[in-house]
CSV table of C-alpha atoms in Angstrom, one decimal:
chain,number,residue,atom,x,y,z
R,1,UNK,CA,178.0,158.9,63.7
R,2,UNK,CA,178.6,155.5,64.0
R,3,UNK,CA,178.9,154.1,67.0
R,4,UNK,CA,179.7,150.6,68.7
R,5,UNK,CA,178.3,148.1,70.8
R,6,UNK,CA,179.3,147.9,74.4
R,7,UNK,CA,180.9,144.4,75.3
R,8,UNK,CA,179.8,142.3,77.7
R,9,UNK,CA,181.5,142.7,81.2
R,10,UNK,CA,183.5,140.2,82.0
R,11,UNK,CA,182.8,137.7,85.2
R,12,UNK,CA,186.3,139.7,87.1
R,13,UNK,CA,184.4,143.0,86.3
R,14,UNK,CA,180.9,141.3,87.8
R,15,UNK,CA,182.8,140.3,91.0
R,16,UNK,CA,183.0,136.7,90.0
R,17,UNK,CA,186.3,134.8,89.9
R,18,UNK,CA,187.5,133.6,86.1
R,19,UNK,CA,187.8,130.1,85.5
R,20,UNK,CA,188.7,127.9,82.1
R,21,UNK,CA,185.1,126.9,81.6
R,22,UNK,CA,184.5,130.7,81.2
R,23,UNK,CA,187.5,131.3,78.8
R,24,UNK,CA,186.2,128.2,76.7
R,25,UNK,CA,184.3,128.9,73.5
R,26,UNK,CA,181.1,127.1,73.5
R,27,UNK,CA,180.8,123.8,71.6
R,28,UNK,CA,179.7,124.0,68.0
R,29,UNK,CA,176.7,123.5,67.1
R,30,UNK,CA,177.0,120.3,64.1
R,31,UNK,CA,179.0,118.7,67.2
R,32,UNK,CA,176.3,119.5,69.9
R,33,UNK,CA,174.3,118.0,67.5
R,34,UNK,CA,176.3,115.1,66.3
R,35,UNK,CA,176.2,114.3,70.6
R,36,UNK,CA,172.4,114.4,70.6
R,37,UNK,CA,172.0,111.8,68.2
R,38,UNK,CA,174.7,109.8,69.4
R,39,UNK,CA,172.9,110.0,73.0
R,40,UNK,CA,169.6,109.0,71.4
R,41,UNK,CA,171.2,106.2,69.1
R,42,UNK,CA,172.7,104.5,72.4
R,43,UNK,CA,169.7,104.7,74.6
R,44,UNK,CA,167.5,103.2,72.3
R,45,UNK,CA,169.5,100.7,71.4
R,46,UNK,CA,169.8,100.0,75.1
R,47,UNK,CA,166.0,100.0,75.1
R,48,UNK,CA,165.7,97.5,73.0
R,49,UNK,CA,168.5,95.1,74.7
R,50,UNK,CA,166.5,95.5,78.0
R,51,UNK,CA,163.2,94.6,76.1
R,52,UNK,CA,164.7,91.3,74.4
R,53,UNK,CA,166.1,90.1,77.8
R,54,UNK,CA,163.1,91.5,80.1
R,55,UNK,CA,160.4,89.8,78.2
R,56,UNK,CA,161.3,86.4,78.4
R,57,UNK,CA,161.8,86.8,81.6
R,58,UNK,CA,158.4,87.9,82.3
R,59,UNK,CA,157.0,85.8,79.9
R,60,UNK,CA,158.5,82.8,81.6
R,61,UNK,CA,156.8,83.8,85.3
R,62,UNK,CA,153.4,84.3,83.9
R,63,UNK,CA,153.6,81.0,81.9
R,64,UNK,CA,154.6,78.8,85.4
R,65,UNK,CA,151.0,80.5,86.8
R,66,UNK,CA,149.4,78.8,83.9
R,67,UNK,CA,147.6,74.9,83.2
R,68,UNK,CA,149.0,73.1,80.4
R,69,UNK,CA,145.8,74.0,78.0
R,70,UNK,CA,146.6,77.9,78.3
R,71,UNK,CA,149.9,77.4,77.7
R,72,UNK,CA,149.5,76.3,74.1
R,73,UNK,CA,145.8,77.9,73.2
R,74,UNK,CA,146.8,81.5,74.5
R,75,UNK,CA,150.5,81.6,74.9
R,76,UNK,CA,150.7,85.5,75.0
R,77,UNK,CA,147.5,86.1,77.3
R,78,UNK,CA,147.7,86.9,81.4
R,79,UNK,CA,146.7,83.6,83.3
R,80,UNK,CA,143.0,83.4,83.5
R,81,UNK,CA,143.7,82.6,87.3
R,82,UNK,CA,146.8,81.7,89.5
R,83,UNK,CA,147.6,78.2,89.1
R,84,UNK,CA,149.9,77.9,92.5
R,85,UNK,CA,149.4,74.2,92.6
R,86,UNK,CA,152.2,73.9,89.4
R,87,UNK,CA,154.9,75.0,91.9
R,88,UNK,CA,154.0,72.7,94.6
R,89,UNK,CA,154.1,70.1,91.8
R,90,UNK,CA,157.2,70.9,90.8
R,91,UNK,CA,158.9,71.9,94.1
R,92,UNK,CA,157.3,67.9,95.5
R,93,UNK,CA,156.3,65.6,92.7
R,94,UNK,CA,159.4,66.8,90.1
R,95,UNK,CA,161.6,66.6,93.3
R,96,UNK,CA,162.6,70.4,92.6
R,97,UNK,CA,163.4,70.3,96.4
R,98,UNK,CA,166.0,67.5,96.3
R,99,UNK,CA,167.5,68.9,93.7
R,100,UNK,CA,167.4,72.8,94.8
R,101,UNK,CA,169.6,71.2,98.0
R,102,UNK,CA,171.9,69.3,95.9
R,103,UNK,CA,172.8,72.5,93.6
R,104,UNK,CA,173.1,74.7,96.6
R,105,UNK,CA,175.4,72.5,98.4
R,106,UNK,CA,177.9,72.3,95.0
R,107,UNK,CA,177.4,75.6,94.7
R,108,UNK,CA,177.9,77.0,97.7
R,109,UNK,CA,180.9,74.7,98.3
R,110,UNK,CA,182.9,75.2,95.2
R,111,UNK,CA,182.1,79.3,95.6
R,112,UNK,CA,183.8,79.4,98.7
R,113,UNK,CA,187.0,77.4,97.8
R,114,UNK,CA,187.5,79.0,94.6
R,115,UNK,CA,187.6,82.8,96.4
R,116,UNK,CA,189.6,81.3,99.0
R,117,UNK,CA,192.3,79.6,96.8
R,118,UNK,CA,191.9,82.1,94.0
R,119,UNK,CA,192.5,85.0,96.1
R,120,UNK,CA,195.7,83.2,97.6
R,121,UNK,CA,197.1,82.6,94.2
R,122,UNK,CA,196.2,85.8,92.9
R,123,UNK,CA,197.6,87.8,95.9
R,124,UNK,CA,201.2,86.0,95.7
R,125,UNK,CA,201.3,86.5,91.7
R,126,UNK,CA,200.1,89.9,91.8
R,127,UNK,CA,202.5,91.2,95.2
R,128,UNK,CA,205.4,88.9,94.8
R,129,UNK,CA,208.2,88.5,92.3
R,130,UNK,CA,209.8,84.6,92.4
R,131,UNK,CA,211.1,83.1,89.1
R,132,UNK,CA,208.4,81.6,87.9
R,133,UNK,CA,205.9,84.0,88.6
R,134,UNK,CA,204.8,84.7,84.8
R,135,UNK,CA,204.5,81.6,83.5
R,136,UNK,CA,202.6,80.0,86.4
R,137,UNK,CA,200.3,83.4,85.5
R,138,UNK,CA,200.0,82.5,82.0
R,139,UNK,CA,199.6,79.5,82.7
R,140,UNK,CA,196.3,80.4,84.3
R,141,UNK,CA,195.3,82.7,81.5
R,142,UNK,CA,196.0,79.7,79.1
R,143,UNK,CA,193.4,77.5,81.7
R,144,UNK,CA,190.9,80.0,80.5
R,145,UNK,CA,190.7,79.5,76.4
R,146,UNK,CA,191.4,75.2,76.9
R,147,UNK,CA,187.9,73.9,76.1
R,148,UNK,CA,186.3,72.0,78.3
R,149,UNK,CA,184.9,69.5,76.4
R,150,UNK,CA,188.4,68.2,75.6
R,151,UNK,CA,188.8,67.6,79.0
R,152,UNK,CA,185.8,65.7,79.7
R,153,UNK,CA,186.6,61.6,78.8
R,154,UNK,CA,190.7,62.3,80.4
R,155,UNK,CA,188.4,64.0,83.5
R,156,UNK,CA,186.0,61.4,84.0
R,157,UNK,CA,188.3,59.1,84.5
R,158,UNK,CA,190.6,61.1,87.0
R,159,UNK,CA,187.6,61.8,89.1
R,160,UNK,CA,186.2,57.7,88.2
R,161,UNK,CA,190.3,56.6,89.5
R,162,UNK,CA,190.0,59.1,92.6
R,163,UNK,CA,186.8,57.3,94.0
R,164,UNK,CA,184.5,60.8,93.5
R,165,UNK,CA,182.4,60.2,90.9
R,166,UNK,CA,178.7,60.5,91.8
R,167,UNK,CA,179.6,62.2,94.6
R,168,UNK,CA,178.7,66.4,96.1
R,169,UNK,CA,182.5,66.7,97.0
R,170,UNK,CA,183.8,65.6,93.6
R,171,UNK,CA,182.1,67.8,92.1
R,172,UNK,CA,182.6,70.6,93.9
R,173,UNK,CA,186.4,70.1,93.1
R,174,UNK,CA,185.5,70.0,89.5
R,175,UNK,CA,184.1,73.1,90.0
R,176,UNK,CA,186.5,75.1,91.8
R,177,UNK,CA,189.2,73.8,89.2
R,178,UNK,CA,187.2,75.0,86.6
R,179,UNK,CA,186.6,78.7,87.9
R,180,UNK,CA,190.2,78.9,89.4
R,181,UNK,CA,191.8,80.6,85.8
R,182,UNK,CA,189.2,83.3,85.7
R,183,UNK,CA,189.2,83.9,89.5
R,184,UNK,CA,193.0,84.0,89.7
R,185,UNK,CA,193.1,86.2,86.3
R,186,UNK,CA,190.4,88.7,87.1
R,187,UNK,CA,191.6,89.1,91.2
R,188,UNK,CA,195.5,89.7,89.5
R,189,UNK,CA,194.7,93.1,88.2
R,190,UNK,CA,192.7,93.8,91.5
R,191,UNK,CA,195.1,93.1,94.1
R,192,UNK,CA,197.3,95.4,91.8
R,193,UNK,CA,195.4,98.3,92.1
R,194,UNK,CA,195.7,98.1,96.2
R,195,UNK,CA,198.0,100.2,97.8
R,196,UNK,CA,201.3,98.9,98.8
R,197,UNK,CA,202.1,101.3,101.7
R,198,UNK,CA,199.4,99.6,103.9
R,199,UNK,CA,200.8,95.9,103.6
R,200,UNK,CA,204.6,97.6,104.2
R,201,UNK,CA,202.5,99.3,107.1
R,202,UNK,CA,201.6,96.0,108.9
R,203,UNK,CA,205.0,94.3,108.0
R,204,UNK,CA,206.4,96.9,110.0
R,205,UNK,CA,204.4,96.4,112.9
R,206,UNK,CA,205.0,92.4,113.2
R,207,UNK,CA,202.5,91.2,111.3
R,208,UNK,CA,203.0,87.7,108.8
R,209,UNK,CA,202.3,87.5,105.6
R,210,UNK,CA,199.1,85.6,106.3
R,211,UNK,CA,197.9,87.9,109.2
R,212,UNK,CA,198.9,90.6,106.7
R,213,UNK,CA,196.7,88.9,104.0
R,214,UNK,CA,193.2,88.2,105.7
R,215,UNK,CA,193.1,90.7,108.1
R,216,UNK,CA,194.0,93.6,105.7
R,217,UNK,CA,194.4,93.0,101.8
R,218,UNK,CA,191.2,90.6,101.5
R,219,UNK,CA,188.7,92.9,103.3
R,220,UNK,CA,190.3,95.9,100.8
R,221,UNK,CA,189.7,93.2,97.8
R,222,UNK,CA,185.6,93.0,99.1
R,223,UNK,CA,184.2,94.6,95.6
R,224,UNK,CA,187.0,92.3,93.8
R,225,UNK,CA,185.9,89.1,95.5
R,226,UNK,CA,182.1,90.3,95.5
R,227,UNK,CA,182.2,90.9,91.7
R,228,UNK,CA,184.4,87.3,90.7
R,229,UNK,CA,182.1,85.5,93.0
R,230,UNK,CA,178.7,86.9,91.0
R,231,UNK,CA,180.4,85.5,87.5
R,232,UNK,CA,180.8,82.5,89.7
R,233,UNK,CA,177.9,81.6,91.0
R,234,UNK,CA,176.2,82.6,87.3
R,235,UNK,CA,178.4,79.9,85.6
R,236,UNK,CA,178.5,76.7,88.6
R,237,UNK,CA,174.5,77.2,89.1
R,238,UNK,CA,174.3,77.2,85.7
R,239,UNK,CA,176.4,74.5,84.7
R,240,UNK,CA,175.1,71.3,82.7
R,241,UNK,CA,177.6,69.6,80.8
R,242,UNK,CA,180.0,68.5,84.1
R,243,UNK,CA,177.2,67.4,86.0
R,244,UNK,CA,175.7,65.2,83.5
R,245,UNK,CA,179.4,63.7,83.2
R,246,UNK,CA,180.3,63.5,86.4
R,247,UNK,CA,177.3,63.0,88.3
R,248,UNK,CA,175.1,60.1,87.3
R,249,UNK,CA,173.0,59.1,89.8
R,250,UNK,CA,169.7,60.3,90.3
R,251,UNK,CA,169.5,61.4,93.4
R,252,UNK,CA,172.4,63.6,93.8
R,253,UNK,CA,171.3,65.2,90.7
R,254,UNK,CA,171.2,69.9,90.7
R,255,UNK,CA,168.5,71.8,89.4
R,256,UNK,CA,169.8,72.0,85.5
R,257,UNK,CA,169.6,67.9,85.4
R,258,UNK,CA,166.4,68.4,87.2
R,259,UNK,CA,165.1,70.4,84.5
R,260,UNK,CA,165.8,68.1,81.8
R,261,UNK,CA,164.3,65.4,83.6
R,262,UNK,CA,161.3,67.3,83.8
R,263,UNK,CA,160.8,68.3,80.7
R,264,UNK,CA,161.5,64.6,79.1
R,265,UNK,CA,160.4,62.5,81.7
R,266,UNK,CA,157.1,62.0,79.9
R,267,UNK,CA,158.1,62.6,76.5
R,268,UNK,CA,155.3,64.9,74.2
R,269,UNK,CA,153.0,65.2,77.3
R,270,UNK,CA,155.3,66.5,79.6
R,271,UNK,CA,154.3,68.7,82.8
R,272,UNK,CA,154.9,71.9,80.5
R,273,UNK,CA,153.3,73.8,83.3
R,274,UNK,CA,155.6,72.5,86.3
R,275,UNK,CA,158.6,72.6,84.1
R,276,UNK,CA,158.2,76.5,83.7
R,277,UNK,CA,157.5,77.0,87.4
R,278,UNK,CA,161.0,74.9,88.1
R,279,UNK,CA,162.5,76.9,85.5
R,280,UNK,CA,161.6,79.9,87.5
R,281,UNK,CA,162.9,78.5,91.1
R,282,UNK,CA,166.2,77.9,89.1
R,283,UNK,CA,166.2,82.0,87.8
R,284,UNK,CA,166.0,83.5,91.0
R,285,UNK,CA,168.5,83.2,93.6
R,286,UNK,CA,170.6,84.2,90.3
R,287,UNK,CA,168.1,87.1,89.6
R,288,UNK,CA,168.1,88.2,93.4
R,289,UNK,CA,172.0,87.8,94.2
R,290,UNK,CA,172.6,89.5,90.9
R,291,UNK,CA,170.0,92.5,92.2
R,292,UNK,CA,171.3,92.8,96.0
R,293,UNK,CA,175.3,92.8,94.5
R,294,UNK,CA,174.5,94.9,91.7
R,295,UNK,CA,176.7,98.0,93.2
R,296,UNK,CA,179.5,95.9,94.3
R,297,UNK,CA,179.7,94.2,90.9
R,298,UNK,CA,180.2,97.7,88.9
R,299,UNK,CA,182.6,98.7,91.8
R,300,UNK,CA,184.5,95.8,91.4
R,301,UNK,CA,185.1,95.7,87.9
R,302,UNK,CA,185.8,99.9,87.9
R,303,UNK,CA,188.4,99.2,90.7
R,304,UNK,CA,190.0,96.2,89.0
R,305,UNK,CA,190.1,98.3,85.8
R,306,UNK,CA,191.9,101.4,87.0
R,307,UNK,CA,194.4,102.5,89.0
């Protein structure tokens, strides 16, 4: 007699309630399999990214601990002992100080007027409609691909005619001209993704346009400004080629001219010890703003990205 097997009681017939997952074959197994090695292809390979940028990081801090000797005898070895005395050197003698001062005083100047007037610009192109409105928003966009070493020579005469060259205020304007397209571009598809009903909210109640503006919309836009002002500060403390056109003299000079000057100032037997512990000062107010902001960064960019 032949006889059959009894099915399996369904989750209703157990007391639990049906749901789709339940109703859903399960996966096959090539494709299961195909989504391991896909998994394991990507982690590696993110691995390996983290290693190339990690190491030279850490290669650079143990190298600023070292004398000059180590440096080129055992270039991969720990410090044989803590050589402190090359950042004192470097922070005093290389007049790392000075110019530490001078970059956060650009810096911090040019940061806080681009968010300011970015955010301005990008709230009235993103909330109002005015003939006009596209084309001055392009016309941003198109601020972003114009190379910048076109505009040098027409610049340094603007800035030469305007009585600012050599000057922290000069080029501090430089700056915030130069990070206005991607502030206004990037802070347009955030002030998008607010909602409207709050701003229609506040008009309701009396409030202006302005009191609506910094009072409501720009504490809503936090990740959005926290996230443009990272990239930023990355590209003006960074920056090289502006300062070394617009900012000759030596004693206004920020930390990337400083560097330079260290490391030719006495040609094949330069201070290759102090120059890595300057190099080091320069790496980490980006390293620790990029660490404390990390969250808000991927918030802003996920909130800027969908709606």
């Amino acid at each position: 007699m032949k006889t059959t097997e009894t099915p399996a009681p369904l989750p209703a017939e157990s007391g639990a309630p049906i749901t789709k997952t339940d109703l859903q074959p399960p996966p096959p197994a090539k494709e299961r399999k195909e989504g391991t090695v896909l998994n394991v292809f990507s982690h590696g390979v993110l691995v390996i990214w983290a290693f190339m940028v990690v190491l030279p990081l850490l290669w650079a801090v143990m190298t600023s601990f070292k004398d000059d000797r180590s440096i080129f005898s055992s270039p991969w070895s720990l410090p044989d002992s803590l050589h402190f005395d090359n950042w004192s050197r470097a922070w005093t003698q290389a007049n790392m100080s000075d110019y530490f001062l001078n970059t956060v005083l650009v810096v911090g100047g040019s940061l806080v007027g681009t968010l300011v007037l970015g955010s301005m610009a990008a709230y009235v192109l993103a909330r109002f409609d005015f003939p006009g409105n596209r084309f001055i928003y392009f016309l941003f966009i198109g601020g972003m691909s114009f190379p910048i070493m076109l505009a040098l020579v027409p610049l340094f005469y603007v800035v030469n005619n305007m009585g600012l060259l050599n000057t922290i205020h000069g080029l501090i304007l430089v700056y915030i001209a130069y990070s206005l397209p991607f502030t206004v571009f990037f802070l347009t598809a955030f002030f998008r993704t607010l909602p409207t009903s709050i701003a229609e909210a506040a008009f309701v109640d009396g409030a202006s346009h302005s009191r609506t503006f910094f009072q409501i919309m720009l504490p809503m836009a936090k990740p959005g400004l926290i996230s443009v002002g990272i990239f930023n500060f990355l590209g003006q403390w960074n920056q090289y080629m502006l300062p070394t056109v617009l900012n000759t003299d030596p004693d206004k000079r920020v930390l990337t001219q400083g560097l330079v000057q260290l490391a030719v100032s006495q040609g094949y037997k330069g201070d290759w010890s102090g120059l890595f512990a300057g190099l080091v000062m320069a790496m980490l107010p980006v390293l620790a703003a990029y660490i404390i902001f990390q969250r808000q960064v991927v918030q802003g960019l996920t909130a800027g990205a969908l709606k």
